[in-house]
Structure formats: C-alpha cells, structure tokens
Amino acid sequence: MHIFRDLKSGGDSGYPGHGEPRFHAYTERQFDQIPHLERLSAEQRFAMHVVARVLPFRVNDYVLEHLIDWDNVPDDPMFQLVFPQPGMIAPAHYDRVAGMVNSGADKRTLKAAVHAIHLELNPHPAEQRTLNVPYFGDHSLEGAQHKYRETLLFFPGAGQTCHAYCSFCFRWAQFVQDKELRISSREASQLQTYLKAHRHVTDLLITGGDPMVMKTHHLVENIEPLLQPEFDHVQTIRIGTKALSYWPYRFTTDADADDLLRLFERVVKAGKHLAFMAHYNHWRELEPAPAREAIRRVQDTGAVIRMQGPLLAHINDDPAVWGRMWREQVKLGIVPYYMFVERDTGARRYFEVPLVRAWEIYRDAMQQVSGLGRTARGPSMSAGPGKVEVQGVTEIQGEKVFVLRFIQGRDPDWVERPFFAKFDPAATWLDELQPAFGESHFFFEREYEGMRGGTVNTLVE
Ligand SMILES: *Cc1c(COP(=O)(O)O)cnc(C)c1O
Ligand code: SF4
C-alpha cells in the first residue's frame, strides 16, 4: 500500500472531476469502489474476487474511463487486459480458493493456500532466478538479469509495480505479496560498478514492473550517472514501460512530468539512444487523446518509441487487430519491434495460442502493413536458451516442420541459425517441440544443458 501513496502525483483536485488527473489505484480490496462494475452480476464479481486472490489485480481511473468499453464487458479486450476472469486459474485452484472465501477461512489459511498455488504456476520462467543472475567477483548483482551479452536488464527497487496490472503478466510473481518471489534492486551504485567492469554491455534495459511509476528524482539517480564518459560503451538506454497506455499523464500533467522529459532530453543530448520499449496489446490503447499527447511529448525529447507485446487469446488473437495496431503505430512514428508468444507462467492457459496459429496471425497481419510496419519480429518465445522465433511451417522431404531461429541466444553463436521441429498443431511453447528428421536433440541443447549445470551465468566473464 505504501507504494500507492508514493505514486500519487499531479494536481490536488480529485479525478474524475476538475483539474489535473490524479493517480488513484484500485486493488482487489477496492472492487466495491469501482462503480463501473455494478453492471456485472454478483456471480461475475465473486469470480473476479476469487481470481484476484491468486493473480495480481490493479486498475486506475484512466484505464476505467478511457480504455475499457463498458458496453462490451466482459468480452471487451481492454477489460480482459486488466480484470481477472474465472478461466485464468485452473478449476481446481479456483474451487479451492472459492471454497475458502465462502467458508470465511482466516487470513493465514488463505494465504498459505494461495502461496501453494503460486508455486505451481512457474513463478520464474526461463530460469530467471538461476542462470540469469549476473556475478562480479563473489557478489551477485541484485535486481538485474544478464542473459544476452549486449544487454543488461535492470529492475530498480522503486519500479516494481505498474500503473495497472495486465491479467496475463509474466512478471506477476513480483506483484503478489510473496516477498521471496521478487527480484528487485535498490542499488544504482552496484549497477555502475558492474557496467564499468563489463564493457561489452551496449544496452541497459531498465524494466520492472514499470520503471515509469518511479518519481523523476529516482530515475535521475539511476540514469544520470550513466551519462558520464566512463559509460560511453552503454550506447542505448531502454525503458520497458506500459505507462503510455496505462497512465499517459506520467508524461503530460503529473507534477514531475516536465522534469522527466528534461531527463530524457539530457540522455539524448549526451549522445545515447533512448528507446522506449512500449508495451501495447491493442490499437485501442493508441486512441485516447491523452495517450497521443504522451507519445508526442516523449518523441519530442528525441527518444524513439518501439512497440512490443504478446499475442493473447481473448485480447488480440486476430490479425486485423495487429495489422491495425502496427499501421497506427507507424503513423505515430512508433517502431513495431516484437510480437511475443505468451510465456509459460501464471494465467497462460487462458491466453495461450498454438504456435501454428500465432504464426498465421503474424503472417496475415504482416500482409496488411507496408514495409515500415514489417520491422516487428515474431512470434517469439522468450525461453531458457533464448528468444526463439517461429519463422513458419513448411514441408521438407515429406515431413511437415516448424522452421525456427534464435533472435537472441544465451550463446551468441546460436543466433540466426535456422533449425527445425516436428510440426505439432497443439504446441504452444518450445519445450513441447521435438526435433524434426528423427534427430535426438536440437543443435543447442547439449551446450544449454552444460550451462544449466553451472550456477553462474556463462555469458558473464
Ligand atoms: C528480450 C530480452 C533482452 C533484449 O533483447 P533484444 O533482442 O536486444 O531486444 C534482454 N534480456 C532478456 C532477458 C530478454 O528477454
Ligand atoms: S505492464 Fe508489464 S510488468 Fe506491468 S503488469 Fe503489464 S505485463 Fe506486467
């Protein structure tokens, strides 16, 4: 709860109402204060309540007022994006929690049951807690992941929440109350020490949660020191964010919005590329006037906005949605970057799309955009060995296969080598695929097994 207070900013009038919009978040405990939900049945509200005990829920007035089409709930994609739905947890888990809520189980019993469920949901997919931890000397760099040689992921301690939560979030484990499941850092100076010692790191990707929930002065503490000449090897500072969709006022009317834009300008002036890795799921997020204003203001600082987001059943598993989103983005000067496959964690069963369908949607959407929209790569799985793209389905010597390639690899040598898996119409993730042509393993598997045998990230010298 303390974080909410920290987030409040803007004018001193309430919202909606007069003056500047002021951030106010609703969590599962404040369902009853969301007037829009009154149009749902008591059963629907109860189901959302149960699911929100297990998966994180958070929404704010901007999302309620500007994104969700309340005449179209529960099917509205923006509603599905943030509001928990009964199908998002397994029926057995649902029944267990619903039973406890109905029988008035005490807090501790409920908490223990929910914790047990969390552990069954693969809270840290793709070996995030073991293989990706960066070391220098005997120390691990807290709140960071270093998986690909060029790019260091940094999770600033004050940025481990978001202006609203996506119901499918693969980082959900960071938002639920279990402290031990979180990854975060409070140490800007440790980050600097690490970067000084690792001169092959060209990209720093600041992520969360959403680092844009941080006050500008916190961001200045983390970013400004990196503008010194000793960090010249860090050419690009990327910021992973959904604030352009969930709280565009962060860049317009929030009290420290202008200071934030000045920081961006200083980064650009110092000769670095400032890249916004903006998370988008639907063209609807680009429509509201405040969102447009925020995009323009960020771009005016010299920063480039790139788009990335997962392909999700119930939200955007439709080529027309992606085609329109990419066309709108190109018009707004946003660069389409990645279409992700929903990760193997949390509510994945509700959102997953078979790989073959993901590829069809990607292909169909690509055909609807000009070359400037075809910069989006995918569908891509962020798996343990790397980012693996489904390039297509074809037949080679009578065998139907998936053609795959690494966009990123734990070993850079794996990148851009095509490889083949047996076609499987139901497969939704890399670990469900078998090598094609009767081979016993994929070309990278032995080396990857070797990496898993060690405790340190082999990419960090
Ligand atoms: C995607 C990703 C990156 C960035 O990869 P790019 O292909 O350079 O965008 C870095 N680290 C991790 C762990 C990632 O998943
Ligand atoms: S904005 Fe990103 S980190 Fe935040 S809830 Fe959505 S997917 Fe998760």
Coordinates of C-alpha atoms and ligand atoms in Angstrom, one line a residue:
M1 CA 0.0 0.0 0.0
H2 CA 2.8 2.4 0.7
I3 CA 3.7 2.3 -2.9
F4 CA 0.3 3.7 -3.9
R5 CA 0.9 6.8 -1.8
D6 CA 4.3 7.3 -3.4
L7 CA 2.7 7.2 -6.8
K8 CA 0.1 9.9 -6.3
S9 CA 1.0 13.0 -8.1
G10 CA -0.5 15.7 -10.2
G11 CA -2.8 18.5 -9.1
D12 CA -4.6 18.4 -5.8
S13 CA -8.1 18.0 -7.2
G14 CA -9.7 14.6 -7.4
Y15 CA -10.4 12.6 -10.6
P16 CA -12.7 12.4 -12.4
G17 CA -13.6 16.0 -11.8
H18 CA -11.8 19.2 -12.3
G19 CA -8.2 20.0 -12.7
E20 CA -5.4 17.5 -13.4
P21 CA -6.0 13.8 -13.2
R22 CA -4.6 12.4 -10.1
F23 CA -3.4 8.8 -9.8
H24 CA -5.5 6.5 -7.8
A25 CA -5.2 2.7 -7.9
Y26 CA -7.9 0.1 -7.1
T27 CA -6.8 -3.3 -6.0
E28 CA -8.8 -6.4 -5.2
R29 CA -9.8 -4.9 -1.8
Q30 CA -11.4 -2.0 -3.5
F31 CA -13.5 -3.8 -6.1
D32 CA -16.6 -2.4 -4.4
Q33 CA -15.4 1.2 -5.0
I34 CA -15.4 0.7 -8.8
P35 CA -18.8 2.0 -9.9
H36 CA -18.4 0.5 -13.4
L37 CA -18.5 -3.0 -12.0
E38 CA -22.1 -2.6 -10.8
R39 CA -23.3 -3.7 -14.3
L40 CA -21.8 -7.1 -13.7
S41 CA -23.7 -9.9 -12.0
A42 CA -22.9 -10.9 -8.4
E43 CA -21.5 -14.2 -9.7
Q44 CA -19.2 -12.4 -12.1
R45 CA -18.0 -10.1 -9.3
F46 CA -17.4 -13.0 -7.0
A47 CA -15.4 -14.9 -9.6
M48 CA -13.2 -11.9 -10.2
H49 CA -12.7 -11.6 -6.4
V50 CA -11.6 -15.2 -6.2
V51 CA -9.1 -15.0 -9.1
A52 CA -7.7 -11.7 -7.8
R53 CA -6.7 -13.5 -4.6
V54 CA -4.3 -15.5 -6.7
L55 CA -3.2 -13.2 -9.5
P56 CA -2.4 -9.6 -9.1
F57 CA -5.1 -7.0 -9.8
R58 CA -4.7 -3.3 -10.1
V59 CA -6.5 -0.7 -12.2
N60 CA -6.8 3.1 -12.2
D61 CA -9.3 5.7 -13.3
Y62 CA -7.6 6.3 -16.7
V63 CA -8.0 2.7 -17.7
L64 CA -11.6 2.6 -16.4
E65 CA -12.6 5.8 -18.2
H66 CA -10.6 5.8 -21.4
L67 CA -9.7 2.2 -22.3
I68 CA -12.5 -0.1 -21.3
D69 CA -15.7 -0.2 -23.4
W70 CA -18.2 -0.9 -20.6
D71 CA -21.0 -1.6 -23.1
N72 CA -19.0 -4.6 -24.2
V73 CA -17.9 -6.3 -20.9
P74 CA -16.8 -9.0 -20.2
D75 CA -15.7 -9.6 -23.8
D76 CA -14.1 -6.2 -24.3
P77 CA -10.3 -6.8 -24.9
M78 CA -9.3 -3.9 -22.6
F79 CA -11.5 -5.3 -19.9
Q80 CA -9.8 -8.7 -20.4
L81 CA -6.5 -7.0 -20.3
V82 CA -6.8 -5.9 -16.6
F83 CA -9.8 -7.6 -15.0
P84 CA -9.4 -11.2 -13.6
Q85 CA -11.6 -13.8 -15.3
P86 CA -12.7 -17.2 -13.9
G87 CA -10.8 -19.1 -16.6
M88 CA -7.4 -17.6 -15.7
I89 CA -6.7 -20.1 -12.9
A90 CA -7.2 -23.8 -13.0
P91 CA -10.6 -25.1 -12.0
A92 CA -9.1 -27.0 -9.0
H93 CA -7.3 -23.8 -7.8
Y94 CA -10.5 -21.8 -8.3
D95 CA -12.6 -24.2 -6.3
R96 CA -10.1 -24.3 -3.5
V97 CA -9.9 -20.5 -3.1
A98 CA -13.7 -20.0 -3.7
G99 CA -14.4 -22.6 -1.0
M100 CA -12.2 -20.8 1.4
V101 CA -13.7 -17.4 0.7
N102 CA -17.2 -18.8 1.0
S103 CA -16.5 -20.5 4.3
G104 CA -14.8 -17.4 5.7
A105 CA -11.4 -19.0 6.1
D106 CA -9.0 -16.9 8.2
K107 CA -6.3 -14.8 6.5
R108 CA -3.4 -17.1 7.3
T109 CA -5.0 -20.3 5.9
L110 CA -6.0 -18.5 2.8
K111 CA -2.5 -17.0 2.4
A112 CA -0.9 -20.4 2.7
A113 CA -3.2 -21.9 0.1
V114 CA -2.6 -19.1 -2.3
H115 CA 1.2 -19.4 -1.8
A116 CA 1.0 -23.1 -2.6
I117 CA -0.9 -22.3 -5.8
H118 CA 1.7 -19.7 -6.8
L119 CA 4.5 -22.2 -6.6
E120 CA 2.5 -24.4 -9.1
L121 CA 2.4 -21.5 -11.6
N122 CA 6.0 -21.4 -12.6
P123 CA 6.7 -18.1 -11.0
H124 CA 10.1 -17.6 -12.6
P125 CA 10.0 -18.9 -16.1
A126 CA 13.1 -19.3 -18.3
E127 CA 15.5 -19.8 -15.4
Q128 CA 15.3 -16.2 -14.4
R129 CA 16.5 -16.8 -10.9
T130 CA 19.4 -19.0 -11.6
L131 CA 21.0 -18.7 -15.0
N132 CA 20.4 -15.0 -15.5
V133 CA 21.9 -13.7 -12.3
P134 CA 24.9 -11.5 -13.0
Y135 CA 28.0 -12.0 -10.9
F136 CA 31.1 -9.9 -10.4
G137 CA 33.7 -11.4 -8.2
D138 CA 31.8 -13.4 -5.5
H139 CA 28.9 -11.0 -5.5
S140 CA 25.7 -11.2 -7.4
L141 CA 24.3 -8.0 -8.8
E142 CA 21.0 -7.7 -7.1
G143 CA 18.0 -6.7 -9.1
A144 CA 19.5 -7.5 -12.5
Q145 CA 19.5 -10.2 -15.2
H146 CA 22.2 -10.6 -17.7
K147 CA 21.3 -13.2 -20.3
Y148 CA 22.4 -11.8 -23.6
R149 CA 25.9 -10.4 -23.9
E150 CA 25.0 -6.9 -25.1
T151 CA 22.0 -6.2 -22.9
L152 CA 21.7 -5.9 -19.1
L153 CA 18.3 -6.0 -17.6
F154 CA 17.9 -3.8 -14.5
F155 CA 15.0 -3.8 -12.1
P156 CA 15.2 -0.7 -9.9
G157 CA 13.7 -1.3 -6.5
A158 CA 11.3 1.6 -6.7
G159 CA 9.9 0.5 -10.0
Q160 CA 8.5 -2.9 -9.1
T161 CA 4.8 -2.1 -9.7
C162 CA 2.7 -0.8 -12.6
H163 CA 0.0 1.8 -13.0
A164 CA -2.4 -1.1 -13.7
Y165 CA -1.7 -4.8 -13.9
C166 CA -2.1 -6.9 -17.0
S167 CA -4.1 -10.0 -16.3
F168 CA -1.5 -12.1 -18.2
C169 CA 1.6 -10.6 -16.8
F170 CA 4.6 -12.9 -16.9
R171 CA 6.1 -10.9 -14.1
W172 CA 3.1 -11.5 -11.9
A173 CA 5.2 -13.1 -9.2
Q174 CA 6.8 -9.7 -8.4
F175 CA 3.4 -8.2 -7.6
V176 CA 1.9 -10.8 -5.4
Q177 CA 2.6 -10.4 -1.8
D178 CA 5.2 -13.2 -1.5
K179 CA 8.4 -11.2 -0.9
E180 CA 10.6 -14.2 -1.6
L181 CA 9.4 -14.4 -5.2
R182 CA 10.5 -10.9 -6.1
I183 CA 13.6 -9.6 -7.9
S184 CA 14.5 -6.0 -7.3
S185 CA 17.4 -3.7 -6.6
R186 CA 17.9 -0.6 -4.6
E187 CA 21.5 -0.1 -5.7
A188 CA 22.3 2.3 -8.5
S189 CA 26.0 2.3 -7.5
Q190 CA 26.2 -1.5 -7.8
L191 CA 24.8 -1.2 -11.3
Q192 CA 27.5 1.4 -12.1
T193 CA 30.3 -0.9 -10.8
Y194 CA 29.0 -3.8 -12.9
L195 CA 28.7 -1.7 -16.0
K196 CA 32.2 -0.3 -15.7
A197 CA 33.5 -3.8 -15.5
H198 CA 31.5 -5.1 -18.4
R199 CA 32.4 -3.1 -21.4
H200 CA 30.6 -5.3 -23.9
V201 CA 27.3 -4.2 -22.5
T202 CA 25.9 -1.7 -25.0
D203 CA 22.3 -1.7 -23.9
L204 CA 20.9 -1.1 -20.5
L205 CA 17.2 -2.1 -20.3
I206 CA 15.5 -0.6 -17.3
T207 CA 12.4 -2.6 -16.5
G208 CA 10.1 -3.7 -13.7
G209 CA 7.2 -3.7 -13.1
D210 CA 7.2 -0.4 -14.9
P211 CA 10.1 2.0 -14.1
M212 CA 7.8 4.9 -15.1
V213 CA 5.9 4.5 -11.8
M214 CA 9.1 5.9 -10.2
K215 CA 9.3 9.6 -9.3
T216 CA 11.6 11.5 -11.7
H217 CA 14.2 12.1 -9.0
H218 CA 14.6 8.3 -8.6
L219 CA 15.1 7.9 -12.3
V220 CA 17.6 10.7 -12.3
E221 CA 19.6 8.9 -9.6
N222 CA 19.7 5.7 -11.7
I223 CA 20.2 7.2 -15.1
E224 CA 22.1 10.5 -14.8
P225 CA 25.4 9.0 -13.6
L226 CA 25.5 6.8 -16.7
L227 CA 25.9 9.9 -18.9
Q228 CA 29.5 10.2 -17.8
P229 CA 32.2 9.3 -20.3
E230 CA 33.2 6.2 -18.4
F231 CA 29.9 4.7 -19.6
D232 CA 30.3 5.5 -23.2
H233 CA 30.1 1.8 -24.1
V234 CA 26.5 1.9 -22.9
Q235 CA 25.1 3.3 -26.1
T236 CA 21.5 2.7 -25.6
I237 CA 19.2 3.1 -22.6
R238 CA 16.0 1.3 -23.0
I239 CA 13.0 1.8 -20.8
G240 CA 10.4 -1.0 -20.7
T241 CA 7.0 0.6 -20.0
K242 CA 3.3 0.4 -20.4
A243 CA 2.7 3.9 -18.9
L244 CA 1.9 5.3 -22.4
S245 CA -1.2 3.1 -22.2
Y246 CA -2.0 2.8 -18.5
W247 CA -1.1 6.3 -17.3
P248 CA -0.1 8.7 -20.1
Y249 CA -0.4 11.6 -17.6
R250 CA 3.0 10.5 -16.4
F251 CA 4.4 12.4 -19.4
T252 CA 1.9 15.2 -19.5
T253 CA 0.3 16.6 -16.4
D254 CA 1.9 14.7 -13.5
A255 CA 3.7 17.1 -11.2
D256 CA 7.2 15.9 -12.3
A257 CA 6.3 15.1 -15.9
D258 CA 8.2 18.0 -17.3
D259 CA 11.3 17.1 -15.2
L260 CA 11.1 13.6 -16.6
L261 CA 11.1 14.9 -20.2
R262 CA 14.1 17.1 -19.4
L263 CA 15.9 13.9 -18.2
F264 CA 15.1 12.2 -21.5
E265 CA 16.5 15.2 -23.3
R266 CA 19.7 15.1 -21.4
V267 CA 20.2 11.4 -22.2
V268 CA 19.7 12.1 -25.9
K269 CA 22.0 15.2 -25.7
A270 CA 24.7 13.0 -24.1
G271 CA 24.8 11.0 -27.3
K272 CA 22.9 8.0 -26.2
H273 CA 19.9 6.4 -27.9
L274 CA 16.9 6.5 -25.6
A275 CA 14.5 3.7 -26.5
F276 CA 11.0 3.3 -25.1
M277 CA 10.1 -0.4 -25.3
A278 CA 6.5 0.4 -25.1
H279 CA 4.1 -2.5 -24.2
Y280 CA 1.0 -2.5 -26.4
N281 CA -1.6 -5.1 -26.9
H282 CA -4.3 -3.4 -29.0
W283 CA -4.8 -0.4 -31.2
R284 CA -7.4 0.9 -28.8
E285 CA -4.6 1.9 -26.4
L286 CA -3.4 4.4 -29.0
E287 CA -6.7 6.2 -29.4
P288 CA -7.3 8.4 -26.4
A289 CA -6.2 12.0 -26.7
P290 CA -4.0 11.8 -23.5
A291 CA -2.2 8.8 -24.9
R292 CA -1.5 10.6 -28.2
E293 CA -0.2 13.7 -26.3
A294 CA 2.1 11.5 -24.2
I295 CA 3.5 9.8 -27.3
R296 CA 4.2 13.1 -28.9
R297 CA 5.9 14.6 -25.9
V298 CA 8.2 11.6 -25.4
Q299 CA 9.1 11.7 -29.1
D300 CA 9.8 15.4 -28.9
T301 CA 12.7 14.7 -26.5
G302 CA 14.5 12.7 -29.2
A303 CA 13.5 9.3 -27.7
V304 CA 12.3 6.5 -30.1
I305 CA 9.3 4.5 -29.1
R306 CA 9.3 0.9 -30.1
M307 CA 6.4 -1.4 -29.6
Q308 CA 6.4 -4.9 -28.2
G309 CA 3.7 -7.2 -26.7
P310 CA 2.4 -10.7 -26.5
L311 CA -0.2 -12.4 -28.7
L312 CA -3.1 -13.3 -26.4
A313 CA -6.4 -15.2 -26.7
H314 CA -9.3 -13.1 -25.6
I315 CA -7.4 -9.9 -26.3
N316 CA -5.6 -9.8 -29.7
D317 CA -5.6 -13.2 -31.4
D318 CA -6.8 -11.6 -34.6
P319 CA -4.6 -10.4 -37.5
A320 CA -6.9 -7.4 -38.0
V321 CA -6.0 -6.2 -34.5
W322 CA -2.3 -6.4 -35.1
G323 CA -2.5 -5.0 -38.6
R324 CA -4.4 -2.0 -37.5
M325 CA -2.1 -1.6 -34.4
W326 CA 1.0 -1.6 -36.5
R327 CA -0.4 0.7 -39.1
E328 CA -1.4 3.2 -36.4
Q329 CA 2.0 3.0 -34.8
V330 CA 3.9 3.6 -38.0
K331 CA 1.6 6.7 -38.5
L332 CA 2.5 7.9 -35.0
G333 CA 6.3 7.3 -35.5
I334 CA 6.3 4.2 -33.3
V335 CA 8.5 1.3 -34.5
P336 CA 6.9 -2.2 -34.3
Y337 CA 9.6 -4.4 -32.7
Y338 CA 8.4 -7.8 -31.2
M339 CA 5.3 -10.0 -31.2
F340 CA 5.8 -12.4 -28.3
V341 CA 4.3 -15.7 -27.6
E342 CA 2.6 -15.7 -24.2
R343 CA 5.0 -17.1 -21.6
D344 CA 4.8 -20.4 -19.7
T345 CA 3.7 -18.9 -16.4
G346 CA 0.7 -17.5 -14.5
A347 CA -2.5 -17.5 -16.4
R348 CA -1.0 -18.8 -19.5
R349 CA -3.7 -21.5 -20.1
Y350 CA -6.3 -18.8 -20.6
F351 CA -4.3 -16.7 -23.0
E352 CA -2.2 -19.2 -24.9
V353 CA -2.4 -19.6 -28.7
P354 CA -0.9 -22.6 -30.5
L355 CA 2.4 -21.7 -32.2
V356 CA 0.9 -22.5 -35.6
R357 CA -2.0 -20.1 -35.0
A358 CA 0.4 -17.4 -33.7
W359 CA 2.5 -17.7 -36.9
E360 CA -0.7 -17.5 -39.1
I361 CA -1.8 -14.3 -37.2
Y362 CA 1.7 -12.8 -37.6
R363 CA 1.8 -13.6 -41.3
D364 CA -1.7 -12.4 -42.0
A365 CA -1.0 -9.1 -40.1
M366 CA 2.3 -8.6 -41.8
Q367 CA 0.5 -8.8 -45.2
Q368 CA -1.7 -5.9 -44.1
V369 CA 1.1 -3.4 -43.5
S370 CA 3.7 -1.7 -45.6
G371 CA 7.4 -2.4 -45.2
L372 CA 7.7 0.2 -42.4
G373 CA 5.4 -2.0 -40.3
R374 CA 7.3 -5.2 -41.0
T375 CA 10.0 -4.4 -38.5
A376 CA 8.1 -6.4 -35.9
R377 CA 9.7 -9.8 -35.4
G378 CA 7.9 -12.8 -34.1
P379 CA 6.1 -14.7 -32.9
S380 CA 8.9 -15.1 -30.5
M381 CA 9.3 -17.2 -27.4
S382 CA 11.5 -15.9 -24.6
A383 CA 12.6 -19.3 -23.4
G384 CA 15.5 -20.5 -21.3
P385 CA 18.0 -20.8 -24.2
G386 CA 17.0 -17.6 -25.8
K387 CA 14.4 -15.8 -27.9
V388 CA 13.2 -18.3 -30.5
E389 CA 11.1 -17.1 -33.4
V390 CA 8.7 -19.3 -35.3
Q391 CA 9.6 -18.4 -38.9
G392 CA 7.0 -20.6 -40.5
V393 CA 5.6 -24.0 -41.2
T394 CA 6.7 -25.9 -44.3
E395 CA 7.3 -29.4 -45.7
I396 CA 10.8 -30.7 -46.2
Q397 CA 11.2 -34.1 -47.9
G398 CA 7.7 -35.1 -47.0
E399 CA 7.9 -34.1 -43.3
K400 CA 5.9 -31.2 -42.0
V401 CA 8.1 -29.0 -39.8
F402 CA 8.3 -25.7 -37.9
V403 CA 11.2 -23.5 -39.1
L404 CA 12.7 -21.8 -36.1
R405 CA 15.5 -19.4 -35.4
F406 CA 17.1 -17.7 -32.4
I407 CA 16.7 -14.0 -32.4
Q408 CA 18.7 -13.9 -29.2
G409 CA 20.7 -16.7 -27.7
R410 CA 22.4 -17.5 -24.4
D411 CA 25.3 -18.3 -26.7
P412 CA 25.5 -15.5 -29.3
D413 CA 26.7 -18.2 -31.8
W414 CA 23.2 -19.7 -31.8
V415 CA 21.6 -16.5 -33.3
E416 CA 20.3 -16.7 -36.9
R417 CA 20.8 -20.4 -37.3
P418 CA 17.6 -22.0 -38.7
F419 CA 16.5 -25.2 -37.1
F420 CA 13.6 -27.5 -37.4
A421 CA 11.0 -29.1 -35.2
K422 CA 8.3 -31.6 -36.0
F423 CA 5.1 -29.9 -36.8
D424 CA 2.7 -30.1 -33.8
P425 CA -0.7 -28.3 -34.2
A426 CA -1.2 -28.1 -30.4
A427 CA 2.2 -27.0 -29.3
T428 CA 2.3 -23.6 -27.5
W429 CA 5.9 -23.5 -26.3
L430 CA 9.4 -24.5 -27.2
D431 CA 9.6 -27.3 -24.6
E432 CA 6.7 -29.1 -26.3
L433 CA 8.5 -29.3 -29.6
Q434 CA 10.6 -32.3 -30.8
P435 CA 13.5 -32.1 -33.3
A436 CA 12.5 -32.9 -36.9
F437 CA 14.0 -35.5 -39.2
G438 CA 14.5 -38.1 -36.5
E439 CA 17.2 -36.2 -34.7
S440 CA 17.6 -36.8 -31.0
H441 CA 18.1 -33.2 -29.9
F442 CA 18.2 -29.6 -31.1
F443 CA 21.6 -28.3 -32.0
F444 CA 21.9 -26.1 -29.0
E445 CA 20.6 -28.5 -26.3
R446 CA 23.9 -30.1 -25.2
E447 CA 25.6 -26.8 -24.7
Y448 CA 22.5 -25.4 -22.9
E449 CA 22.4 -28.4 -20.6
G450 CA 26.1 -27.6 -19.8
M451 CA 25.2 -24.1 -18.9
R452 CA 22.4 -25.3 -16.6
G453 CA 24.9 -27.5 -14.8
G454 CA 26.8 -24.4 -13.5
T455 CA 25.5 -21.9 -11.1
V456 CA 26.8 -18.7 -12.8
N457 CA 25.7 -17.1 -16.0
T458 CA 28.2 -18.3 -18.5
L459 CA 27.8 -15.1 -20.6
V460 CA 29.4 -13.0 -17.9
E461 CA 33.1 -13.3 -17.7
Ligands
LIG1 C1 14.4 -9.7 -24.8 C2 15.5 -9.6 -23.8 C3 16.5 -8.7 -23.9 C4 16.6 -7.8 -25.1 O1 16.8 -8.5 -26.3 P1 16.8 -7.7 -27.6 O2 16.6 -8.7 -28.7 O3 18.1 -6.9 -27.7 O4 15.6 -6.7 -27.6 C5 17.5 -8.7 -22.9 N1 17.5 -9.6 -21.9 C6 16.5 -10.5 -21.7 C7 16.5 -11.5 -20.6 C8 15.4 -10.6 -22.7 O5 14.4 -11.5 -22.5
SF4_2 S1 2.8 -3.5 -17.7 FE1 4.3 -5.3 -18.0 S2 5.1 -5.7 -16.0 FE2 3.2 -4.4 -15.7 S3 1.6 -5.9 -15.4 FE3 1.7 -5.4 -17.6 S4 3.0 -7.0 -18.5 FE4 3.3 -7.0 -16.3

